[in-house]
Amino acid sequence: MVKHLRIIALCGFMGLFFASCGSKPIEGTWVEPAKEDGIVGEIGFTLLKDGSVVPINMGYSEFQTWEKVGKQLIFKGQYTGTNPHEFSDTLNIMELTDDKLVLEQAGYTVTYQRK
């Protein structure tokens, strides 16, 4: 009986180990390629390991912190436009590879490239 419990525990730990090895790191700089007729240039953000965000040409939305929860990316920040207020955005991570991040919210999808 003890031998069976050890085997079950070992299989469980191995499963957790391999699952953690398969997850891609999301930290880094992600940009949406600049449009040829765009004035702003690249738009995106840098996700730092300490949970803070550095926005890149994001206009009035000042991302301040980020958190990855399962297959969701949660941004919190401050809107600095005509009606300043705090906000929280929850985006679905549709795809994450070494060089591509696809986020979706309410049917709208944005593809970012790692810089």
Short mmCIF file of C-alpha atoms in Angstrom, two decimals, residues 22-27 30 45 47 66-75 89-98 100-106 108-112 114:
data_model
loop_
_atom_site.label_atom_id
_atom_site.label_comp_id
_atom_site.label_asym_id
_atom_site.label_seq_id
_atom_site.Cartn_x
_atom_site.Cartn_y
_atom_site.Cartn_z
CA GLY A 22 5.75 24.01 -20.53
CA SER A 23 4.61 27.49 -19.52
CA LYS A 24 6.19 30.36 -21.42
CA PRO A 25 7.39 33.43 -19.53
CA ILE A 26 5.21 36.44 -20.22
CA GLU A 27 7.59 39.03 -18.77
CA TRP A 30 5.36 43.34 -26.13
CA PHE A 45 3.91 47.51 -22.77
CA LEU A 47 5.79 43.51 -18.11
CA TRP A 66 -0.11 43.33 -14.04
CA GLU A 67 -0.97 39.83 -12.86
CA LYS A 68 -1.29 36.54 -14.74
CA VAL A 69 -4.03 34.31 -13.36
CA GLY A 70 -4.38 31.08 -15.30
CA LYS A 71 -5.14 32.07 -18.91
CA GLN A 72 -5.95 35.68 -18.02
CA LEU A 73 -3.80 38.80 -17.89
CA ILE A 74 -5.07 41.47 -15.51
CA PHE A 75 -3.91 45.07 -15.85
CA ASP A 89 -8.78 45.22 -17.39
CA THR A 90 -8.99 41.43 -17.62
CA LEU A 91 -7.82 40.00 -20.94
CA ASN A 92 -7.87 36.40 -22.12
CA ILE A 93 -4.52 34.98 -23.22
CA MET A 94 -5.37 33.22 -26.47
CA GLU A 95 -1.78 32.41 -27.46
CA LEU A 96 1.62 32.82 -25.83
CA THR A 97 4.84 31.77 -27.56
CA ASP A 98 8.42 32.98 -27.28
CA LYS A 100 3.92 36.22 -29.89
CA LEU A 101 1.18 37.20 -27.43
CA VAL A 102 -2.47 37.23 -28.50
CA LEU A 103 -4.93 38.86 -26.10
CA GLU A 104 -8.73 38.92 -26.39
CA GLN A 105 -11.44 40.88 -24.64
CA ALA A 106 -15.12 41.01 -25.59
CA TYR A 108 -11.64 42.00 -29.86
CA THR A 109 -8.22 40.39 -30.43
CA VAL A 110 -4.81 42.08 -30.44
CA THR A 111 -1.55 40.39 -31.46
CA TYR A 112 1.68 41.59 -29.89
CA ARG A 114 8.09 40.35 -28.31
#
